[in-house]
mmCIF file with all atom_site columns, C-alpha atoms in Angstrom:
data_model
loop_
_atom_site.group_PDB
_atom_site.id
_atom_site.type_symbol
_atom_site.label_atom_id
_atom_site.label_alt_id
_atom_site.label_comp_id
_atom_site.label_asym_id
_atom_site.label_entity_id
_atom_site.label_seq_id
_atom_site.pdbx_PDB_ins_code
_atom_site.Cartn_x
_atom_site.Cartn_y
_atom_site.Cartn_z
_atom_site.occupancy
_atom_site.B_iso_or_equiv
_atom_site.pdbx_formal_charge
_atom_site.auth_seq_id
_atom_site.auth_comp_id
_atom_site.auth_asym_id
_atom_site.auth_atom_id
_atom_site.pdbx_PDB_model_num
ATOM 1   C CA . UNK A 1 1   ? -50.323 52.261 28.205  1.00 50.00 ? 874  UNK A CA 1
ATOM 2   C CA . UNK A 1 2   ? -53.175 49.774 28.536  1.00 50.00 ? 875  UNK A CA 1
ATOM 3   C CA . UNK A 1 3   ? -55.855 50.127 31.270  1.00 46.00 ? 876  UNK A CA 1
ATOM 4   C CA . UNK A 1 4   ? -54.599 46.965 33.003  1.00 45.00 ? 877  UNK A CA 1
ATOM 5   C CA . UNK A 1 5   ? -51.070 48.354 33.180  1.00 47.00 ? 878  UNK A CA 1
ATOM 6   C CA . UNK A 1 6   ? -52.411 51.650 34.495  1.00 49.00 ? 879  UNK A CA 1
ATOM 7   C CA . UNK A 1 7   ? -54.314 49.894 37.265  1.00 43.00 ? 880  UNK A CA 1
ATOM 8   C CA . UNK A 1 8   ? -51.283 47.800 38.159  1.00 47.00 ? 881  UNK A CA 1
ATOM 9   C CA . UNK A 1 9   ? -49.076 50.877 38.331  1.00 49.00 ? 882  UNK A CA 1
ATOM 10  C CA . UNK A 1 10  ? -51.633 52.678 40.503  1.00 46.00 ? 883  UNK A CA 1
ATOM 11  C CA . UNK A 1 11  ? -51.812 49.690 42.835  1.00 47.00 ? 884  UNK A CA 1
ATOM 12  C CA . UNK A 1 12  ? -48.042 49.590 43.259  1.00 49.00 ? 885  UNK A CA 1
ATOM 13  C CA . UNK A 1 13  ? -47.846 53.315 43.993  1.00 48.00 ? 886  UNK A CA 1
ATOM 14  C CA . UNK A 1 14  ? -50.773 53.570 46.391  1.00 50.00 ? 887  UNK A CA 1
ATOM 15  C CA . UNK A 1 15  ? -49.892 50.480 48.417  1.00 51.00 ? 888  UNK A CA 1
ATOM 16  C CA . UNK A 1 16  ? -52.160 47.691 49.688  1.00 54.00 ? 889  UNK A CA 1
ATOM 17  C CA . UNK A 1 17  ? -55.894 47.872 49.277  1.00 56.00 ? 890  UNK A CA 1
ATOM 18  C CA . UNK A 1 18  ? -58.937 46.844 51.246  1.00 55.00 ? 891  UNK A CA 1
ATOM 19  C CA . UNK A 1 19  ? -60.142 44.499 48.494  1.00 59.00 ? 892  UNK A CA 1
ATOM 20  C CA . UNK A 1 20  ? -57.198 42.117 48.912  1.00 71.00 ? 893  UNK A CA 1
ATOM 21  C CA . UNK A 1 21  ? -56.886 41.420 52.662  1.00 74.00 ? 894  UNK A CA 1
ATOM 22  C CA . UNK A 1 22  ? -54.202 39.117 53.959  1.00 81.00 ? 895  UNK A CA 1
ATOM 23  C CA . UNK A 1 23  ? -54.688 36.319 56.468  1.00 83.00 ? 896  UNK A CA 1
ATOM 24  C CA . UNK A 1 24  ? -53.361 38.495 59.279  1.00 84.00 ? 897  UNK A CA 1
ATOM 25  C CA . UNK A 1 25  ? -55.843 41.258 58.442  1.00 84.00 ? 898  UNK A CA 1
ATOM 26  C CA . UNK A 1 26  ? -58.747 38.789 58.380  1.00 89.00 ? 899  UNK A CA 1
ATOM 27  C CA . UNK A 1 27  ? -57.657 37.385 61.754  1.00 91.00 ? 900  UNK A CA 1
ATOM 28  C CA . UNK A 1 28  ? -57.389 40.947 63.090  1.00 90.00 ? 901  UNK A CA 1
ATOM 29  C CA . UNK A 1 29  ? -60.997 41.698 62.101  1.00 91.00 ? 902  UNK A CA 1
ATOM 30  C CA . UNK A 1 30  ? -62.325 38.415 63.524  1.00 94.00 ? 903  UNK A CA 1
ATOM 31  C CA . UNK A 1 31  ? -60.514 38.852 66.847  1.00 94.00 ? 904  UNK A CA 1
ATOM 32  C CA . UNK A 1 32  ? -61.725 42.449 66.957  1.00 92.00 ? 905  UNK A CA 1
ATOM 33  C CA . UNK A 1 33  ? -65.346 41.354 66.533  1.00 94.00 ? 906  UNK A CA 1
ATOM 34  C CA . UNK A 1 34  ? -64.932 38.733 69.279  1.00 94.00 ? 907  UNK A CA 1
ATOM 35  C CA . UNK A 1 35  ? -63.383 41.348 71.566  1.00 94.00 ? 908  UNK A CA 1
ATOM 36  C CA . UNK A 1 36  ? -66.238 43.762 70.854  1.00 92.00 ? 909  UNK A CA 1
ATOM 37  C CA . UNK A 1 37  ? -68.775 41.042 71.661  1.00 93.00 ? 910  UNK A CA 1
ATOM 38  C CA . UNK A 1 38  ? -67.048 40.251 74.971  1.00 93.00 ? 911  UNK A CA 1
ATOM 39  C CA . UNK A 1 39  ? -66.992 43.949 75.852  1.00 90.00 ? 912  UNK A CA 1
ATOM 40  C CA . UNK A 1 40  ? -70.729 44.259 75.142  1.00 89.00 ? 913  UNK A CA 1
ATOM 41  C CA . UNK A 1 41  ? -71.474 41.267 77.358  1.00 90.00 ? 914  UNK A CA 1
ATOM 42  C CA . UNK A 1 42  ? -69.283 42.803 80.075  1.00 88.00 ? 915  UNK A CA 1
ATOM 43  C CA . UNK A 1 43  ? -71.352 45.976 80.274  1.00 82.00 ? 916  UNK A CA 1
ATOM 44  C CA . UNK A 1 44  ? -74.756 44.299 79.823  1.00 82.00 ? 917  UNK A CA 1
ATOM 45  C CA . UNK A 1 45  ? -74.596 41.304 82.184  1.00 83.00 ? 918  UNK A CA 1
ATOM 46  C CA . UNK A 1 46  ? -76.185 41.648 85.616  1.00 78.00 ? 919  UNK A CA 1
ATOM 47  C CA . UNK A 1 47  ? -73.718 39.295 87.347  1.00 80.00 ? 920  UNK A CA 1
ATOM 48  C CA . UNK A 1 48  ? -70.622 41.108 88.565  1.00 79.00 ? 921  UNK A CA 1
ATOM 49  C CA . UNK A 1 49  ? -68.358 38.052 88.552  1.00 81.00 ? 922  UNK A CA 1
ATOM 50  C CA . UNK A 1 50  ? -69.430 37.178 85.008  1.00 84.00 ? 923  UNK A CA 1
ATOM 51  C CA . UNK A 1 51  ? -68.694 40.768 83.978  1.00 85.00 ? 924  UNK A CA 1
ATOM 52  C CA . UNK A 1 52  ? -65.157 40.444 85.376  1.00 85.00 ? 925  UNK A CA 1
ATOM 53  C CA . UNK A 1 53  ? -64.614 37.148 83.543  1.00 88.00 ? 926  UNK A CA 1
ATOM 54  C CA . UNK A 1 54  ? -65.899 38.557 80.248  1.00 91.00 ? 927  UNK A CA 1
ATOM 55  C CA . UNK A 1 55  ? -63.583 41.493 80.796  1.00 90.00 ? 928  UNK A CA 1
ATOM 56  C CA . UNK A 1 56  ? -60.744 38.953 80.853  1.00 90.00 ? 929  UNK A CA 1
ATOM 57  C CA . UNK A 1 57  ? -61.838 37.788 77.388  1.00 92.00 ? 930  UNK A CA 1
ATOM 58  C CA . UNK A 1 58  ? -62.022 41.366 76.093  1.00 93.00 ? 931  UNK A CA 1
ATOM 59  C CA . UNK A 1 59  ? -58.579 42.323 77.413  1.00 91.00 ? 932  UNK A CA 1
ATOM 60  C CA . UNK A 1 60  ? -57.135 39.056 76.131  1.00 92.00 ? 933  UNK A CA 1
ATOM 61  C CA . UNK A 1 61  ? -58.519 39.839 72.691  1.00 93.00 ? 934  UNK A CA 1
ATOM 62  C CA . UNK A 1 62  ? -56.784 43.219 72.784  1.00 93.00 ? 935  UNK A CA 1
ATOM 63  C CA . UNK A 1 63  ? -53.523 41.439 73.607  1.00 92.00 ? 936  UNK A CA 1
ATOM 64  C CA . UNK A 1 64  ? -54.017 39.190 70.560  1.00 93.00 ? 937  UNK A CA 1
ATOM 65  C CA . UNK A 1 65  ? -54.604 42.288 68.428  1.00 91.00 ? 938  UNK A CA 1
ATOM 66  C CA . UNK A 1 66  ? -51.269 43.685 69.600  1.00 89.00 ? 939  UNK A CA 1
ATOM 67  C CA . UNK A 1 67  ? -49.602 40.414 68.638  1.00 88.00 ? 940  UNK A CA 1
ATOM 68  C CA . UNK A 1 68  ? -51.136 40.595 65.170  1.00 88.00 ? 941  UNK A CA 1
ATOM 69  C CA . UNK A 1 69  ? -49.746 44.140 64.862  1.00 83.00 ? 942  UNK A CA 1
ATOM 70  C CA . UNK A 1 70  ? -46.247 42.749 65.647  1.00 80.00 ? 943  UNK A CA 1
ATOM 71  C CA . UNK A 1 71  ? -46.158 44.620 68.981  1.00 79.00 ? 944  UNK A CA 1
ATOM 72  C CA . UNK A 1 72  ? -45.135 41.683 71.155  1.00 81.00 ? 945  UNK A CA 1
ATOM 73  C CA . UNK A 1 73  ? -43.871 43.800 74.049  1.00 80.00 ? 946  UNK A CA 1
ATOM 74  C CA . UNK A 1 74  ? -47.136 45.757 74.333  1.00 82.00 ? 947  UNK A CA 1
ATOM 75  C CA . UNK A 1 75  ? -49.080 42.475 74.109  1.00 86.00 ? 948  UNK A CA 1
ATOM 76  C CA . UNK A 1 76  ? -47.199 40.936 77.032  1.00 85.00 ? 949  UNK A CA 1
ATOM 77  C CA . UNK A 1 77  ? -47.568 44.137 79.043  1.00 83.00 ? 950  UNK A CA 1
ATOM 78  C CA . UNK A 1 78  ? -51.306 43.914 78.374  1.00 87.00 ? 951  UNK A CA 1
ATOM 79  C CA . UNK A 1 79  ? -51.334 40.346 79.692  1.00 88.00 ? 952  UNK A CA 1
ATOM 80  C CA . UNK A 1 80  ? -49.149 40.990 82.740  1.00 85.00 ? 953  UNK A CA 1
ATOM 81  C CA . UNK A 1 81  ? -50.684 44.281 83.892  1.00 83.00 ? 954  UNK A CA 1
ATOM 82  C CA . UNK A 1 82  ? -54.331 44.095 82.872  1.00 83.00 ? 955  UNK A CA 1
ATOM 83  C CA . UNK A 1 83  ? -55.014 40.364 82.949  1.00 83.00 ? 956  UNK A CA 1
ATOM 84  C CA . UNK A 1 84  ? -52.566 39.597 85.754  1.00 81.00 ? 957  UNK A CA 1
ATOM 85  C CA . UNK A 1 85  ? -53.112 42.637 87.981  1.00 79.00 ? 958  UNK A CA 1
ATOM 86  C CA . UNK A 1 86  ? -56.209 44.674 87.181  1.00 80.00 ? 959  UNK A CA 1
ATOM 87  C CA . UNK A 1 87  ? -58.571 41.712 86.870  1.00 82.00 ? 960  UNK A CA 1
ATOM 88  C CA . UNK A 1 88  ? -57.163 40.115 90.034  1.00 81.00 ? 961  UNK A CA 1
ATOM 89  C CA . UNK A 1 89  ? -57.597 43.444 91.829  1.00 77.00 ? 962  UNK A CA 1
ATOM 90  C CA . UNK A 1 90  ? -61.179 43.691 90.571  1.00 79.00 ? 963  UNK A CA 1
ATOM 91  C CA . UNK A 1 91  ? -62.014 40.155 91.726  1.00 78.00 ? 964  UNK A CA 1
ATOM 92  C CA . UNK A 1 92  ? -60.428 40.788 95.119  1.00 78.00 ? 965  UNK A CA 1
ATOM 93  C CA . UNK A 1 93  ? -62.471 43.978 95.409  1.00 74.00 ? 966  UNK A CA 1
ATOM 94  C CA . UNK A 1 94  ? -65.664 42.028 94.646  1.00 75.00 ? 967  UNK A CA 1
ATOM 95  C CA . UNK A 1 95  ? -64.822 39.406 97.245  1.00 75.00 ? 968  UNK A CA 1
ATOM 96  C CA . UNK A 1 96  ? -63.651 41.811 99.951  1.00 73.00 ? 969  UNK A CA 1
ATOM 97  C CA . UNK A 1 97  ? -66.713 44.063 99.634  1.00 69.00 ? 970  UNK A CA 1
ATOM 98  C CA . UNK A 1 98  ? -69.077 41.063 99.818  1.00 67.00 ? 971  UNK A CA 1
ATOM 99  C CA . UNK A 1 99  ? -70.546 41.797 96.414  1.00 64.00 ? 972  UNK A CA 1
ATOM 100 C CA . UNK A 1 100 ? -73.391 39.487 95.357  1.00 65.00 ? 973  UNK A CA 1
ATOM 101 C CA . UNK A 1 101 ? -72.165 36.474 93.419  1.00 66.00 ? 974  UNK A CA 1
ATOM 102 C CA . UNK A 1 102 ? -75.419 35.751 91.597  1.00 64.00 ? 975  UNK A CA 1
ATOM 103 C CA . UNK A 1 103 ? -77.697 37.914 89.503  1.00 65.00 ? 976  UNK A CA 1
ATOM 104 C CA . UNK A 1 104 ? -78.003 41.527 90.718  1.00 63.00 ? 977  UNK A CA 1
ATOM 105 C CA . UNK A 1 105 ? -81.141 43.281 89.432  1.00 62.00 ? 978  UNK A CA 1
ATOM 106 C CA . UNK A 1 106 ? -80.061 46.520 91.118  1.00 62.00 ? 979  UNK A CA 1
ATOM 107 C CA . UNK A 1 107 ? -76.767 46.608 89.208  1.00 61.00 ? 980  UNK A CA 1
ATOM 108 C CA . UNK A 1 108 ? -78.422 48.747 86.518  1.00 62.00 ? 981  UNK A CA 1
ATOM 109 C CA . UNK A 1 109 ? -78.551 52.422 87.482  1.00 64.00 ? 982  UNK A CA 1
ATOM 110 C CA . UNK A 1 110 ? -81.136 53.273 84.821  1.00 70.00 ? 983  UNK A CA 1
ATOM 111 C CA . UNK A 1 111 ? -78.766 55.475 82.806  1.00 76.00 ? 984  UNK A CA 1
ATOM 112 C CA . UNK A 1 112 ? -78.386 53.094 79.882  1.00 75.00 ? 985  UNK A CA 1
ATOM 113 C CA . UNK A 1 113 ? -79.458 55.607 77.166  1.00 82.00 ? 986  UNK A CA 1
ATOM 114 C CA . UNK A 1 114 ? -77.067 58.262 78.444  1.00 86.00 ? 987  UNK A CA 1
ATOM 115 C CA . UNK A 1 115 ? -74.213 55.777 78.800  1.00 82.00 ? 988  UNK A CA 1
ATOM 116 C CA . UNK A 1 116 ? -74.883 54.405 75.307  1.00 83.00 ? 989  UNK A CA 1
ATOM 117 C CA . UNK A 1 117 ? -74.858 57.909 73.835  1.00 89.00 ? 990  UNK A CA 1
ATOM 118 C CA . UNK A 1 118 ? -71.569 58.770 75.534  1.00 90.00 ? 991  UNK A CA 1
ATOM 119 C CA . UNK A 1 119 ? -70.039 55.472 74.381  1.00 86.00 ? 992  UNK A CA 1
ATOM 120 C CA . UNK A 1 120 ? -71.125 56.019 70.764  1.00 91.00 ? 993  UNK A CA 1
ATOM 121 C CA . UNK A 1 121 ? -69.787 59.584 70.696  1.00 93.00 ? 994  UNK A CA 1
ATOM 122 C CA . UNK A 1 122 ? -66.491 58.498 72.272  1.00 92.00 ? 995  UNK A CA 1
ATOM 123 C CA . UNK A 1 123 ? -66.117 55.600 69.817  1.00 89.00 ? 996  UNK A CA 1
ATOM 124 C CA . UNK A 1 124 ? -66.848 57.803 66.795  1.00 93.00 ? 997  UNK A CA 1
ATOM 125 C CA . UNK A 1 125 ? -64.402 60.447 68.021  1.00 94.00 ? 998  UNK A CA 1
ATOM 126 C CA . UNK A 1 126 ? -61.685 57.839 68.549  1.00 89.00 ? 999  UNK A CA 1
ATOM 127 C CA . UNK A 1 127 ? -62.247 56.290 65.123  1.00 90.00 ? 1000 UNK A CA 1
ATOM 128 C CA . UNK A 1 128 ? -62.152 59.709 63.478  1.00 91.00 ? 1001 UNK A CA 1
ATOM 129 C CA . UNK A 1 129 ? -58.909 60.672 65.252  1.00 89.00 ? 1002 UNK A CA 1
ATOM 130 C CA . UNK A 1 130 ? -57.194 57.396 64.349  1.00 83.00 ? 1003 UNK A CA 1
ATOM 131 C CA . UNK A 1 131 ? -58.325 57.450 60.707  1.00 85.00 ? 1004 UNK A CA 1
ATOM 132 C CA . UNK A 1 132 ? -57.343 61.103 60.314  1.00 85.00 ? 1005 UNK A CA 1
ATOM 133 C CA . UNK A 1 133 ? -53.915 60.531 61.874  1.00 80.00 ? 1006 UNK A CA 1
ATOM 134 C CA . UNK A 1 134 ? -53.056 57.320 59.997  1.00 77.00 ? 1007 UNK A CA 1
ATOM 135 C CA . UNK A 1 135 ? -54.995 57.802 56.768  1.00 76.00 ? 1008 UNK A CA 1
ATOM 136 C CA . UNK A 1 136 ? -52.022 57.118 54.480  1.00 75.00 ? 1009 UNK A CA 1
ATOM 137 C CA . UNK A 1 137 ? -49.943 55.025 56.905  1.00 71.00 ? 1010 UNK A CA 1
ATOM 138 C CA . UNK A 1 138 ? -49.571 51.289 56.350  1.00 70.00 ? 1011 UNK A CA 1
ATOM 139 C CA . UNK A 1 139 ? -47.941 48.816 58.728  1.00 64.00 ? 1012 UNK A CA 1
ATOM 140 C CA . UNK A 1 140 ? -45.945 46.049 57.089  1.00 65.00 ? 1013 UNK A CA 1
ATOM 141 C CA . UNK A 1 141 ? -47.113 43.086 59.155  1.00 58.00 ? 1014 UNK A CA 1
ATOM 142 C CA . UNK A 1 142 ? -44.686 40.759 57.387  1.00 61.00 ? 1015 UNK A CA 1
ATOM 143 C CA . UNK A 1 143 ? -41.714 43.075 57.974  1.00 58.00 ? 1016 UNK A CA 1
ATOM 144 C CA . UNK A 1 144 ? -39.574 43.683 61.063  1.00 57.00 ? 1017 UNK A CA 1
ATOM 145 C CA . UNK A 1 145 ? -41.147 44.036 64.497  1.00 59.00 ? 1018 UNK A CA 1
ATOM 146 C CA . UNK A 1 146 ? -42.561 47.516 65.058  1.00 59.00 ? 1019 UNK A CA 1
ATOM 147 C CA . UNK A 1 147 ? -43.345 47.427 68.794  1.00 60.00 ? 1020 UNK A CA 1
ATOM 148 C CA . UNK A 1 148 ? -39.947 46.307 70.052  1.00 66.00 ? 1021 UNK A CA 1
ATOM 149 C CA . UNK A 1 149 ? -38.957 46.531 73.699  1.00 72.00 ? 1022 UNK A CA 1
ATOM 150 C CA . UNK A 1 150 ? -36.387 49.252 73.035  1.00 74.00 ? 1023 UNK A CA 1
ATOM 151 C CA . UNK A 1 151 ? -38.733 51.582 71.160  1.00 71.00 ? 1024 UNK A CA 1
ATOM 152 C CA . UNK A 1 152 ? -41.706 51.014 73.481  1.00 71.00 ? 1025 UNK A CA 1
ATOM 153 C CA . UNK A 1 153 ? -39.563 51.442 76.602  1.00 74.00 ? 1026 UNK A CA 1
ATOM 154 C CA . UNK A 1 154 ? -38.101 54.713 75.373  1.00 75.00 ? 1027 UNK A CA 1
ATOM 155 C CA . UNK A 1 155 ? -41.550 56.110 74.560  1.00 73.00 ? 1028 UNK A CA 1
ATOM 156 C CA . UNK A 1 156 ? -43.046 54.898 77.855  1.00 74.00 ? 1029 UNK A CA 1
ATOM 157 C CA . UNK A 1 157 ? -40.354 56.139 80.222  1.00 77.00 ? 1030 UNK A CA 1
ATOM 158 C CA . UNK A 1 158 ? -39.589 59.374 78.379  1.00 79.00 ? 1031 UNK A CA 1
ATOM 159 C CA . UNK A 1 159 ? -43.031 60.712 77.473  1.00 78.00 ? 1032 UNK A CA 1
ATOM 160 C CA . UNK A 1 160 ? -45.546 58.684 79.524  1.00 78.00 ? 1033 UNK A CA 1
ATOM 161 C CA . UNK A 1 161 ? -43.775 58.105 82.837  1.00 80.00 ? 1034 UNK A CA 1
ATOM 162 C CA . UNK A 1 162 ? -46.040 60.471 84.824  1.00 85.00 ? 1035 UNK A CA 1
ATOM 163 C CA . UNK A 1 163 ? -49.365 58.887 83.698  1.00 81.00 ? 1036 UNK A CA 1
ATOM 164 C CA . UNK A 1 164 ? -47.785 55.461 84.277  1.00 78.00 ? 1037 UNK A CA 1
ATOM 165 C CA . UNK A 1 165 ? -46.943 56.315 87.891  1.00 83.00 ? 1038 UNK A CA 1
ATOM 166 C CA . UNK A 1 166 ? -50.331 57.993 88.417  1.00 85.00 ? 1039 UNK A CA 1
ATOM 167 C CA . UNK A 1 167 ? -52.040 54.784 87.299  1.00 80.00 ? 1040 UNK A CA 1
ATOM 168 C CA . UNK A 1 168 ? -49.987 52.799 89.815  1.00 81.00 ? 1041 UNK A CA 1
ATOM 169 C CA . UNK A 1 169 ? -51.075 55.118 92.641  1.00 88.00 ? 1042 UNK A CA 1
ATOM 170 C CA . UNK A 1 170 ? -54.699 54.877 91.476  1.00 85.00 ? 1043 UNK A CA 1
ATOM 171 C CA . UNK A 1 171 ? -54.630 51.064 91.571  1.00 77.00 ? 1044 UNK A CA 1
ATOM 172 C CA . UNK A 1 172 ? -53.053 51.125 95.031  1.00 83.00 ? 1045 UNK A CA 1
ATOM 173 C CA . UNK A 1 173 ? -55.752 53.537 96.258  1.00 85.00 ? 1046 UNK A CA 1
ATOM 174 C CA . UNK A 1 174 ? -58.455 51.244 94.857  1.00 78.00 ? 1047 UNK A CA 1
ATOM 175 C CA . UNK A 1 175 ? -56.994 48.241 96.699  1.00 76.00 ? 1048 UNK A CA 1
ATOM 176 C CA . UNK A 1 176 ? -56.750 50.169 99.991  1.00 84.00 ? 1049 UNK A CA 1
ATOM 177 C CA . UNK A 1 177 ? -60.324 51.420 99.551  1.00 79.00 ? 1050 UNK A CA 1
ATOM 178 C CA . UNK A 1 178 ? -61.597 47.864 99.025  1.00 72.00 ? 1051 UNK A CA 1
ATOM 179 C CA . UNK A 1 179 ? -59.838 46.714 102.198 1.00 77.00 ? 1052 UNK A CA 1
ATOM 180 C CA . UNK A 1 180 ? -61.229 49.637 104.229 1.00 78.00 ? 1053 UNK A CA 1
ATOM 181 C CA . UNK A 1 181 ? -64.781 49.013 102.991 1.00 73.00 ? 1054 UNK A CA 1
ATOM 182 C CA . UNK A 1 182 ? -64.534 45.317 103.782 1.00 67.00 ? 1055 UNK A CA 1
ATOM 183 C CA . UNK A 1 183 ? -63.391 45.947 107.379 1.00 68.00 ? 1056 UNK A CA 1
ATOM 184 C CA . UNK A 1 184 ? -66.223 48.307 108.382 1.00 62.00 ? 1057 UNK A CA 1
ATOM 185 C CA . UNK A 1 185 ? -68.269 47.032 111.316 1.00 58.00 ? 1058 UNK A CA 1
ATOM 186 C CA . UNK A 1 186 ? -71.903 46.298 110.575 1.00 53.00 ? 1059 UNK A CA 1
ATOM 187 C CA . UNK A 1 187 ? -74.026 46.589 113.767 1.00 55.00 ? 1060 UNK A CA 1
ATOM 188 C CA . UNK A 1 188 ? -76.764 44.418 112.244 1.00 55.00 ? 1061 UNK A CA 1
ATOM 189 C CA . UNK A 1 189 ? -74.354 41.561 111.567 1.00 53.00 ? 1062 UNK A CA 1
ATOM 190 C CA . UNK A 1 190 ? -74.121 39.241 114.610 1.00 52.00 ? 1063 UNK A CA 1
ATOM 191 C CA . UNK A 1 191 ? -70.830 37.849 113.358 1.00 50.00 ? 1064 UNK A CA 1
ATOM 192 C CA . UNK A 1 192 ? -69.214 41.285 113.496 1.00 49.00 ? 1065 UNK A CA 1
ATOM 193 C CA . UNK A 1 193 ? -66.923 41.575 116.536 1.00 52.00 ? 1066 UNK A CA 1
ATOM 194 C CA . UNK A 1 194 ? -67.855 44.241 119.049 1.00 51.00 ? 1067 UNK A CA 1
ATOM 195 C CA . UNK A 1 195 ? -65.729 47.348 119.347 1.00 47.00 ? 1068 UNK A CA 1
ATOM 196 C CA . UNK A 1 196 ? -63.610 48.198 122.398 1.00 49.00 ? 1069 UNK A CA 1
ATOM 197 C CA . UNK A 1 197 ? -66.379 50.300 123.989 1.00 49.00 ? 1070 UNK A CA 1
ATOM 198 C CA . UNK A 1 198 ? -69.231 47.879 123.206 1.00 48.00 ? 1071 UNK A CA 1
ATOM 199 C CA . UNK A 1 199 ? -70.559 44.971 125.256 1.00 48.00 ? 1072 UNK A CA 1
ATOM 200 C CA . UNK A 1 200 ? -71.845 41.747 123.835 1.00 48.00 ? 1073 UNK A CA 1
ATOM 201 C CA . UNK A 1 201 ? -75.311 40.764 124.945 1.00 47.00 ? 1074 UNK A CA 1
ATOM 202 C CA . UNK A 1 202 ? -76.193 37.324 126.233 1.00 45.00 ? 1075 UNK A CA 1
ATOM 203 C CA . UNK A 1 203 ? -77.575 34.783 123.838 1.00 44.00 ? 1076 UNK A CA 1
#
């Protein structure tokens, strides 16, 4: 057998390779880089509202990645829950707690090196786990849909129902906490109404 035939046979037995990416794979990498850039801007900007808006871009990029992986149901869940609920909750929390709209120099706690180290270790651990688990697994992006509603619903409500409900309670607690913090009386604020046992002074 000639060397060319040997290489062709090896290519057919080992599956697709990294040296011949398809259009979907190229789009996946480009969207991933854009999502990573939006995430970096989210954690480095000193304006809280801008951070929330860049987080919208990052979560939207993740939804596009799900679409490219033929997981339409997970992509729409990403849009409805994270973009339609979590971001709205975050913006409401910023508005209700009277967070500064402009640049906030005190938004940095000074723990950037520690946070960067934790992020790098977490990212490397996640990459290692994913590569080790799916080293020889290939997804046929041109084949039938992998993330169908039936399969995803069975996995979610059979194996992940408790974390799903815990997340709902956590989001509700965050909303209630934002409302409670926004309704606290500030004695130094003249616009704050006086309590039942307090008397307003004359102007």
